[in-house]
Coordinates of C-alpha atoms in Angstrom, one line a residue:
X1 CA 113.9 97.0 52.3
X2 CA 113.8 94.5 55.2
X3 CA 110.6 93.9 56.3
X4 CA 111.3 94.9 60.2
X5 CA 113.1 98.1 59.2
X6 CA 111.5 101.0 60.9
X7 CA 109.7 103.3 58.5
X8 CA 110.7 106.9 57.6
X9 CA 108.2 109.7 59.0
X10 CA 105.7 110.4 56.7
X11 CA 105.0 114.0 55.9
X12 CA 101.7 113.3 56.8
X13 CA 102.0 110.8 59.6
X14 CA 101.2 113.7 62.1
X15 CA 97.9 113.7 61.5
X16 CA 97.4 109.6 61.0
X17 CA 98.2 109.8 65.1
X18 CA 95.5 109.7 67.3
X19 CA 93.6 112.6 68.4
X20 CA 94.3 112.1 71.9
X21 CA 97.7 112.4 71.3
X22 CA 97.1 115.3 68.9
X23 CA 95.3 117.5 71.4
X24 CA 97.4 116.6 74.0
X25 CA 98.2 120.1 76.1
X26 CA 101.0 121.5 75.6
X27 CA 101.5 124.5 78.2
X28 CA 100.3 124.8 81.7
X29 CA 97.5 127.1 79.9
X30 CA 96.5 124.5 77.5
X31 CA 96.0 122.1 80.5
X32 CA 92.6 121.4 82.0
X33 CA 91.7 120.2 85.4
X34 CA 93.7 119.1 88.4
X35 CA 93.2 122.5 90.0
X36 CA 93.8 121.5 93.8
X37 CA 97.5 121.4 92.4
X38 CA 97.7 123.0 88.9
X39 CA 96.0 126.4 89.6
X40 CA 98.4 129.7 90.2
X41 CA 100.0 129.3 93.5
X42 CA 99.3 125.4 94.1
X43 CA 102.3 123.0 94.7
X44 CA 102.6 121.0 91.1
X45 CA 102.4 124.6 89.2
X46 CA 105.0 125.8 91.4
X47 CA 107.1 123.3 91.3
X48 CA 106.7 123.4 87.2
X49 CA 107.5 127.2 86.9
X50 CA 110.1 126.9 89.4
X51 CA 111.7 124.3 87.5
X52 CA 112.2 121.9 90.8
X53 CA 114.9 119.0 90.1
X54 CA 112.9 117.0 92.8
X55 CA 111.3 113.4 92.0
X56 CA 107.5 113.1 91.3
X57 CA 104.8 110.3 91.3
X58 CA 101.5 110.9 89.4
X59 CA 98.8 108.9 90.5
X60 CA 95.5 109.0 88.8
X61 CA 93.0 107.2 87.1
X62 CA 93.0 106.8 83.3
X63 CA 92.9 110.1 80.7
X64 CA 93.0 112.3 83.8
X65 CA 96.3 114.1 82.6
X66 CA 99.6 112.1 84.1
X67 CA 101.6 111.7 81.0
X68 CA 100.7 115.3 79.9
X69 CA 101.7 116.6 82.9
X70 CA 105.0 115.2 82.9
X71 CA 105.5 116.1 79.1
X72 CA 104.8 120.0 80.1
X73 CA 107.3 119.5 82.6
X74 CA 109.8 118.3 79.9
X75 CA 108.9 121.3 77.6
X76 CA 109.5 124.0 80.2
X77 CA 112.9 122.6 81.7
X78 CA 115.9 122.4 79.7
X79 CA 116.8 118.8 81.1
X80 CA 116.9 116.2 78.5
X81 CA 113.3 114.0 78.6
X82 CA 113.8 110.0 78.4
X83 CA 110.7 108.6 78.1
X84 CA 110.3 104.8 79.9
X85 CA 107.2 102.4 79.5
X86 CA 107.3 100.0 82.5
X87 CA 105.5 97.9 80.2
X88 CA 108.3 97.1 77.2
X89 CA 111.6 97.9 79.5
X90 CA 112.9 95.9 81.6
X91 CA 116.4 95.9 84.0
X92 CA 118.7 95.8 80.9
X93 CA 117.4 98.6 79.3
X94 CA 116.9 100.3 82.8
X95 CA 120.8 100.3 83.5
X96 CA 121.7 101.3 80.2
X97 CA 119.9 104.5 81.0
X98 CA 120.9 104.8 84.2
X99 CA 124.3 104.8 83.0
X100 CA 123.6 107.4 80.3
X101 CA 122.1 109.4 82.2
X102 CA 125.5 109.6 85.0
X103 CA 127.5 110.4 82.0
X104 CA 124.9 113.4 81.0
X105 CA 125.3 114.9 84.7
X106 CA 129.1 114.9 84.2
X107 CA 128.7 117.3 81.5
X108 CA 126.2 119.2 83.2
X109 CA 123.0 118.1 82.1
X110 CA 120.1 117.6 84.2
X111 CA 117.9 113.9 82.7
X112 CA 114.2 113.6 83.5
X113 CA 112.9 110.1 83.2
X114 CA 109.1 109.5 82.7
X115 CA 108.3 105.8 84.1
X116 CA 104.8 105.3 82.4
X117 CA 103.3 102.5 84.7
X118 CA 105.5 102.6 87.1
X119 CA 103.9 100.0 89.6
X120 CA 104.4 97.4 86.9
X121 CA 108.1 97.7 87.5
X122 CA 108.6 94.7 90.5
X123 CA 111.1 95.8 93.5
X124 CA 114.1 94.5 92.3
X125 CA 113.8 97.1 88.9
X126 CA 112.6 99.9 91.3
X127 CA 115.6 99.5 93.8
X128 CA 117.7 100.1 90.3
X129 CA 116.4 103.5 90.0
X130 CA 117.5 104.7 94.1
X131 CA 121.1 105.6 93.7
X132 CA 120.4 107.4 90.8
X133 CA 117.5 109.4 92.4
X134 CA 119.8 110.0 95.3
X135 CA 122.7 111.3 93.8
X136 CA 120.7 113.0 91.4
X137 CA 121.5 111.7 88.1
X138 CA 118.1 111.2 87.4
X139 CA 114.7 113.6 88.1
X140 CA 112.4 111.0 88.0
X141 CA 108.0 111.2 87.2
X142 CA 106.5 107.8 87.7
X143 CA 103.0 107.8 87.1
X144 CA 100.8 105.0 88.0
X145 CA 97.1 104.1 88.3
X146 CA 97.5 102.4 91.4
X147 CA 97.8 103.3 94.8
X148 CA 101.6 103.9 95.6
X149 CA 101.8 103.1 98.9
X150 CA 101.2 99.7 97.9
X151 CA 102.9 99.2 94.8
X152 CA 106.1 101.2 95.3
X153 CA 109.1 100.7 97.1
X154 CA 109.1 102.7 100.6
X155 CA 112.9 103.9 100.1
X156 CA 111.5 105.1 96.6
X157 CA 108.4 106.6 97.4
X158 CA 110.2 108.3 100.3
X159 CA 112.7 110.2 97.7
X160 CA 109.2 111.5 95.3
X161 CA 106.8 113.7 95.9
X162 CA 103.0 112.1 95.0
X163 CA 100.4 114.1 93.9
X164 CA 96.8 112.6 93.0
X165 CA 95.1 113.2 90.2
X166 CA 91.2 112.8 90.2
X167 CA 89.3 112.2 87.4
X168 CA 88.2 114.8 85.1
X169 CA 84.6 115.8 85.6
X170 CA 82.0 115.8 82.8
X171 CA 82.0 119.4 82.3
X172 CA 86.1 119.6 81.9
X173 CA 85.2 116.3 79.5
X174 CA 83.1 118.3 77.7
X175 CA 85.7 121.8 77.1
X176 CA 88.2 119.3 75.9
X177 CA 85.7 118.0 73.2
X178 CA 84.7 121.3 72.1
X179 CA 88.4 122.3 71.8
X180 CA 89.0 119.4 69.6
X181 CA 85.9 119.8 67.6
X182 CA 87.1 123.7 66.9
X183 CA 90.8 122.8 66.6
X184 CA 91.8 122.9 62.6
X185 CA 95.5 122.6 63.0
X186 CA 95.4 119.4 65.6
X187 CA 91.7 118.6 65.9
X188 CA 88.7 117.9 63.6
X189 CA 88.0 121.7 63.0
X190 CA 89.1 120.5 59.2
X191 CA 86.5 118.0 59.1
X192 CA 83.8 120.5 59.4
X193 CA 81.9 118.4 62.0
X194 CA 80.1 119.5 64.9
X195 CA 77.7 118.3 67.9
X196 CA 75.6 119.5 70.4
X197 CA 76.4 119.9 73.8
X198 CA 74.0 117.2 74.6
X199 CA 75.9 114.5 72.7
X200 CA 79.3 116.0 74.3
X201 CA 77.7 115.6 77.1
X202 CA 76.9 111.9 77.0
X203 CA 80.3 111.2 75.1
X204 CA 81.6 112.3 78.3
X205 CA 79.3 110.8 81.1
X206 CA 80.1 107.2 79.3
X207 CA 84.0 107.7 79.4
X208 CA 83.7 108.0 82.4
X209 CA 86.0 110.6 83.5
X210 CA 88.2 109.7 81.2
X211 CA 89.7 112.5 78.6
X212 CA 91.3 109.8 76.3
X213 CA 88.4 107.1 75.8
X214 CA 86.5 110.6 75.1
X215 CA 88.7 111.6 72.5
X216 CA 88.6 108.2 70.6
X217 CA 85.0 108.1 70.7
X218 CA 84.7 111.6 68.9
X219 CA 87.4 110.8 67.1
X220 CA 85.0 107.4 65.7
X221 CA 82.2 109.3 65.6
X222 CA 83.7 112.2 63.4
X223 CA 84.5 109.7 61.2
X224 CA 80.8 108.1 60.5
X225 CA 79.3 111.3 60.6
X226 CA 81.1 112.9 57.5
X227 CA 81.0 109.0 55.8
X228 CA 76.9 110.5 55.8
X229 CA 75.4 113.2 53.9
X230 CA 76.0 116.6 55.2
X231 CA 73.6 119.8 56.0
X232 CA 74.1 123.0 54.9
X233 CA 76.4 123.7 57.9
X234 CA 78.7 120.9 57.9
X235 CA 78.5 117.0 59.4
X236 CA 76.6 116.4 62.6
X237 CA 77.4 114.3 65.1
X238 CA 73.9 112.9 65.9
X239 CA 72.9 110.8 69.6
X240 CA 72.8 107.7 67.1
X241 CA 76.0 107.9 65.7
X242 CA 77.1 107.8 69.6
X243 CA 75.1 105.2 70.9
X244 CA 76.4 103.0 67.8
X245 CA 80.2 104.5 68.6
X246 CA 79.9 103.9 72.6
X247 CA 78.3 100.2 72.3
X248 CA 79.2 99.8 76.3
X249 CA 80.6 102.1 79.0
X250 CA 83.4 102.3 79.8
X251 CA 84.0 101.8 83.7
X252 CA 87.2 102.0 85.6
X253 CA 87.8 98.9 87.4
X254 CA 90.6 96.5 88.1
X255 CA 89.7 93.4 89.9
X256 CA 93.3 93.0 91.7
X257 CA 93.8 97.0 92.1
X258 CA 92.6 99.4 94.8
X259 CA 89.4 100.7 92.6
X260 CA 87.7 97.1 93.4
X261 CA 88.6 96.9 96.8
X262 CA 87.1 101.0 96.7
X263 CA 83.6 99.6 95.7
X264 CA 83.2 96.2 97.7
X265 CA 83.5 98.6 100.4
X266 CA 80.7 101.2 99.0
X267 CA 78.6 98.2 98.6
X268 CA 79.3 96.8 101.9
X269 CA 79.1 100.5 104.0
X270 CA 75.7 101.3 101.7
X271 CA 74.4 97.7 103.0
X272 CA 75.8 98.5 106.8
X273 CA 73.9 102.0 106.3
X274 CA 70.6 100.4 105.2
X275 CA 70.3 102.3 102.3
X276 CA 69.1 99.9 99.0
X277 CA 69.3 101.8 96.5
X278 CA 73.0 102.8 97.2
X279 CA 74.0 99.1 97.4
X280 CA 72.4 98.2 94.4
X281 CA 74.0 100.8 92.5
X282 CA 77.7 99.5 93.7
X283 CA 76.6 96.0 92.7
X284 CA 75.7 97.2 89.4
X285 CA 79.0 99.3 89.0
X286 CA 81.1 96.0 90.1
X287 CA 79.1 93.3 88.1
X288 CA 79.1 96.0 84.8
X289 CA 82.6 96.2 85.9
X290 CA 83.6 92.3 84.9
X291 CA 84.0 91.8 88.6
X292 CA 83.7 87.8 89.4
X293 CA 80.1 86.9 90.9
X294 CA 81.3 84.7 93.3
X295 CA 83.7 86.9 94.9
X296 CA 81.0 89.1 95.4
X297 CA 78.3 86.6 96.9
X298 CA 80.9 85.5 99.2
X299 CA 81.4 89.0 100.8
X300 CA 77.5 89.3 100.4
X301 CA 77.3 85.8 102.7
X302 CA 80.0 87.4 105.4
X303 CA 78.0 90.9 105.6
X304 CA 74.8 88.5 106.6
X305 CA 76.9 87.4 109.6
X306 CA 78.9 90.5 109.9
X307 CA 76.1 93.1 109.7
X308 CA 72.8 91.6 110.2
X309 CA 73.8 88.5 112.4
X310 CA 70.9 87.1 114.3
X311 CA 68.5 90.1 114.2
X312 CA 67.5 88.7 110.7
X313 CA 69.4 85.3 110.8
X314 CA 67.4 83.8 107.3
X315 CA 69.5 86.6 105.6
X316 CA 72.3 84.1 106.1
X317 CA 70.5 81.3 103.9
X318 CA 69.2 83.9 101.8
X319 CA 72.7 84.8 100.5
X320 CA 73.8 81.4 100.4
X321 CA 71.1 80.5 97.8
X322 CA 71.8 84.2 96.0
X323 CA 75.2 82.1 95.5
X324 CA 73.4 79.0 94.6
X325 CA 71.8 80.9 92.5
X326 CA 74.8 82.4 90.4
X327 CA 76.7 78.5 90.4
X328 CA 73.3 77.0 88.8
X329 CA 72.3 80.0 86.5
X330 CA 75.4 82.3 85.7
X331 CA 75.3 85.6 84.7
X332 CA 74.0 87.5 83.6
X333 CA 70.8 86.0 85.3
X334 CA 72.3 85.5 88.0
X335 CA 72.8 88.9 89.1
X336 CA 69.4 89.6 89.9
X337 CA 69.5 86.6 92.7
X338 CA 72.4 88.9 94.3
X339 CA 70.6 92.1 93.9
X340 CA 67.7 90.0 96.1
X341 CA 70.3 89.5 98.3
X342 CA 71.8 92.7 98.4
X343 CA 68.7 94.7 98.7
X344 CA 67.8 92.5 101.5
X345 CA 70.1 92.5 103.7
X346 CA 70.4 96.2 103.1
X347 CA 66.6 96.6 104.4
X348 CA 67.2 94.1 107.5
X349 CA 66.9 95.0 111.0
X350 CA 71.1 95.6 111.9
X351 CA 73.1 94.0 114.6
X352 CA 76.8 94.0 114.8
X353 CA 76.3 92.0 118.6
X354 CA 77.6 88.5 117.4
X355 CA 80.7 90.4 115.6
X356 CA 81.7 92.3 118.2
X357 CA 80.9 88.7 120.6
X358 CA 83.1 86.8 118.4
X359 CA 85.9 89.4 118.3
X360 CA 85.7 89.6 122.1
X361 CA 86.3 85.7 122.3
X362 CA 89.2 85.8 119.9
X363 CA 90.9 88.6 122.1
X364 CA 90.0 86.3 125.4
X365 CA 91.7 83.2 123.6
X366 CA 94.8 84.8 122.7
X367 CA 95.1 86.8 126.1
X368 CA 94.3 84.5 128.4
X369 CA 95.8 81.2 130.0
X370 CA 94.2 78.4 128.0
X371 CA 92.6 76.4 131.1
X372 CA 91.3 72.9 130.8
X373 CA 87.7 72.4 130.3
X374 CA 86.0 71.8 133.5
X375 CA 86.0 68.4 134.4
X376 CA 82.0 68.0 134.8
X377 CA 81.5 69.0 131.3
X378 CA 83.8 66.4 130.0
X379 CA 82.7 63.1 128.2
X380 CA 83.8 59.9 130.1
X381 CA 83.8 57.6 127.8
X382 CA 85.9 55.3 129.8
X383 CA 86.1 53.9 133.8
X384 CA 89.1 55.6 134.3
X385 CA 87.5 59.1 133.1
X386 CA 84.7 58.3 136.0
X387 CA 87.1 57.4 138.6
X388 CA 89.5 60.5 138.1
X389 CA 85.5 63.0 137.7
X390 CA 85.0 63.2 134.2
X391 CA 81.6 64.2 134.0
X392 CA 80.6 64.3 137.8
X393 CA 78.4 66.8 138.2
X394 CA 76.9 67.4 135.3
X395 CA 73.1 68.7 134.4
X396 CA 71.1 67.4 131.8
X397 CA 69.4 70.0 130.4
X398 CA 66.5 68.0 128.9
X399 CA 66.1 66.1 132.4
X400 CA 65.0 69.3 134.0
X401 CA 61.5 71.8 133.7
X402 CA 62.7 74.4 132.0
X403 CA 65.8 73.2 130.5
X404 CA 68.3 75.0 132.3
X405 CA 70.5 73.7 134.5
X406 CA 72.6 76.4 137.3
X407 CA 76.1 75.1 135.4
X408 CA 79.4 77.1 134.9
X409 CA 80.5 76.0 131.4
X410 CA 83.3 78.6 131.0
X411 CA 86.8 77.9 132.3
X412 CA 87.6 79.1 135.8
X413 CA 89.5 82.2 134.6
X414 CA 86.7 83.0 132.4
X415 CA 83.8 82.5 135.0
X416 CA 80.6 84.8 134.6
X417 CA 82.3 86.5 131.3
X418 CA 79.8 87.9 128.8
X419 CA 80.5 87.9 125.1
X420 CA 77.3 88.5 123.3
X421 CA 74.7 91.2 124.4
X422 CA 71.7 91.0 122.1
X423 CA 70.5 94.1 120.4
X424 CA 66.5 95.4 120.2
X425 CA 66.7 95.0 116.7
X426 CA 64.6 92.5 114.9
X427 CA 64.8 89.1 116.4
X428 CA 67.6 90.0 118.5
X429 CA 65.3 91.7 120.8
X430 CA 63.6 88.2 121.0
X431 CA 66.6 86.6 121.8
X432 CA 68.1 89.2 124.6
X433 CA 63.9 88.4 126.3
X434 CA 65.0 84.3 126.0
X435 CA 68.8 85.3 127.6
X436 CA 66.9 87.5 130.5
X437 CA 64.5 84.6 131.2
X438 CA 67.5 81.9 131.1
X439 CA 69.7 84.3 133.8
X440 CA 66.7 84.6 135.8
X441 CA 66.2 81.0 135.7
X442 CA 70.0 80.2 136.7
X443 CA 69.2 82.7 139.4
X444 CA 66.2 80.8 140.7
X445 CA 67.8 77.6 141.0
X446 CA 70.7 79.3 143.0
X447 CA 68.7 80.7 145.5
X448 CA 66.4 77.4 146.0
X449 CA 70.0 75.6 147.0
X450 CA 71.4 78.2 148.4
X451 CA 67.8 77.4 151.1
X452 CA 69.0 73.4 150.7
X453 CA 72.3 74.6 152.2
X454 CA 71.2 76.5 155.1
X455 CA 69.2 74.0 157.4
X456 CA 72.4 71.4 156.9
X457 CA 75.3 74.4 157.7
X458 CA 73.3 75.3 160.8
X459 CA 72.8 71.4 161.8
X460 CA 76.0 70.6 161.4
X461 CA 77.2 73.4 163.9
X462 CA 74.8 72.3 166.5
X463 CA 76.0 68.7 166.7
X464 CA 79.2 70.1 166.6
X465 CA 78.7 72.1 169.6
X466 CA 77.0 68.9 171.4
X467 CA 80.0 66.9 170.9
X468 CA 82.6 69.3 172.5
X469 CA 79.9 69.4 175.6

């Protein structure tokens, strides 16, 4: 026998698969969860007892049901079920179905293809799929943990209809653990183990959500329990046994899909909102997570300018040493310098004035006419610079009382425009008092030459009128 030849069934290999795969429902009833579209009279249950042809995307999180679904669909249609991993195919092997699947139409029969991971197909393999969809060799179910919009081509996504599946709650966790505890035929029911709802219920509160990593981690458990002496009713699945099996949570994250751009902006909205204990919680979740440290100090260090700005401006230094912090220590002692941070700025008087400033400056420099800086507020660094006005007219500050000289600064177009309008927050309201006493100032020195003026304008008219006597 060659080594790579594939293996006959075993009579027993049913069993040896997983239990996941084992309890995997097989009948709308047998399905939990998803009710927004699975319960009597919603769209996905419809379009399942109605057998639609039309072309679906399934876009959920992990073990919340997508490749079950679209095996239920294959069970109650009579179209022949190809099943595709997006992972191990690629545009050969896409083709060759393709093609298989136009011959099967001219004979009548309907094909379902089930793209597992769809969005790991690139554009070029997912254009190979259109004409088929349109002409309607093909029903196709993608399903796909990432957001479609992003990862799927328009013309595709435009031919499917998406549905979202969220992520199973504890309590649904815990009916699908019971099931399989109770089930002798696919389950453990043989095994004659059993466990309180209380350890159910932690099994599922560490999966989080998650009805597959729950089913391993019973499935593990199981095992150790009945490897240890049994009690008149059977093997128990103890809290131990689970806290051995768990080892770490399991957390859904991808640091380059939409779940970690979902929690920077929890953690950034729960800092905006000033609310501490949110924010440390998202930090937590994304450092847990195996997010990169530095990538969150560095939106840490732009929601110090962004959010807190100059009513607290040492929160800007304090998140810069928060990543100081993280480049000299690492993690994971390094996390508690960002959770310094973090709880900071999230306790920090607010002001958005110096974002909204900024942006108002941007919009000014690409709408208006870029006019040359004023002449008296140029450096002349040579004779010719003098001759032509460089610098004629100019005010140094320092020279004068108060420091303030009555100069325009801003290009003529831009004269008397006001960007940044300080907030009463923290020492914002400080600086809007220093801004009042610096207009008032300007305003002062107006006046007294707007008096110097005066007396020469009214002399000069009265040896004007002498002179045409």
């Amino acid at each position: 026998m060659s080594l790579f030849q594939p293996l006959a069934d075993h009579p027993g290999s049913k069993g040896a698969r997983p239990l996941a795969e084992r309890m995997r429902p097989r009948t709308l009833d047998e399905f939990i969860g998803q009710e927004h579209i699975m319960a009597p009279g919603k769209p996905l249950r419809l379009q399942i007892e109605r057998d639609d042809p039309g072309s679906i995307i399934f876009w959920g999180p992990p073990g919340s049901g997508k490749t079950t679904l679209a095996k239920i669909i294959a069970h109650a249609t009579k179209a022949e079920f190809i099943e595709f991993s997006a992972v191990l195919s690629g545009i050969k092997e896409i083709k060759q179905v393709m093609a298989e699947a136009e011959k099967a139409r001219e004979y009548g029969t309907r094909t379902i293809l089930f793209i597992d991971e769809i969005h790991r197909f690139n554009r070029a393999q997912q254009d190979a799929f259109l004409p088929h969809v349109e002409r309607g060799n093909i029903r196709l179910i993608g399903a796909t943990t990432e957001n479609p919009s992003f990862e799927i081509n328009g013309a595709l996504l435009s031919r499917c209809r998406v549905y979202i599946l969220n992520q199973l709650s504890e309590e649904q966790i815990v009916v699908l653990l019971q099931r399989a505890l109770e089930d002798r035929e696919r389950g453990l029911g043989k095994m004659n183990v059993r466990a309180s709802d209380q350890v159910l219920q932690q099994i599922a509160a560490y999966t989080s959500g998650d009805a597959r990593a729950a089913y391993n981690v019973l499935e593990i458990a199981a095992a150790t329990a009945t490897s240890e002496n049994a009690d008149a009713t059977g093997h128990v699945i103890s809290e131990e046994i689970i806290k051995d099996t768990l080892q770490k949570r399991v957390l859904l994250y991808d640091k380059s899909g939409e779940e970690h751009y979902n929690l920077i902006s929890a953690l950034h909205k729960s800092v905006r909102n000033s609310d501490a204990d949110a924010s440390l919680y998202w930090l937590g979740r994304m450092l847990e997570s195996g997010e990169d440290p530095l990538y969150i100090a560095r939106r840490v260090v732009r929601m110090a300018s962004e959010d807190i700005g100059l009513a607290a401006p040492e929160a800007l230094n304090l998140c810069l040493s928060a990543k100081d912090a993280i480049d000299f220590l690492g993690m994971p002692e390094g996390a508690l310098a960002l959770a310094q941070a973090v709880a900071y700025l999230a306790l920090a008087p607010k002001s958005n004035a110096l974002y909204t400033a900024y942006s108002a400056v941007l919009e000014d420099v690409e709408k208006t006419a870029a006019e040359p800086v004023p002449l008296h507020i140029r450096n002349a660094v040579t004779n010719l610079m003098k001759q032509v006005g460089y610098g004629k007219g100019y005010q140094y500050a320092h020279d004068l009382e108060e420091k303030v000289a009555d100069m325009e600064c801003m290009p003529d177009n831009l004269r008397g425009r006001e960007y940044y309008h300080p907030t009463q927050e923290g020492r914002e309201k400080l600086l809007g008092q220093r801004m009042e006493e610096i207009k008032q100032r300007k305003e002062e020195l107006r006046q007294a030459e707007a008096k110097k003026a005066k007396p020469l304008k009214r002399r000069g008219k009265e040896e004007a009128a002498e002179e045409s006597n």
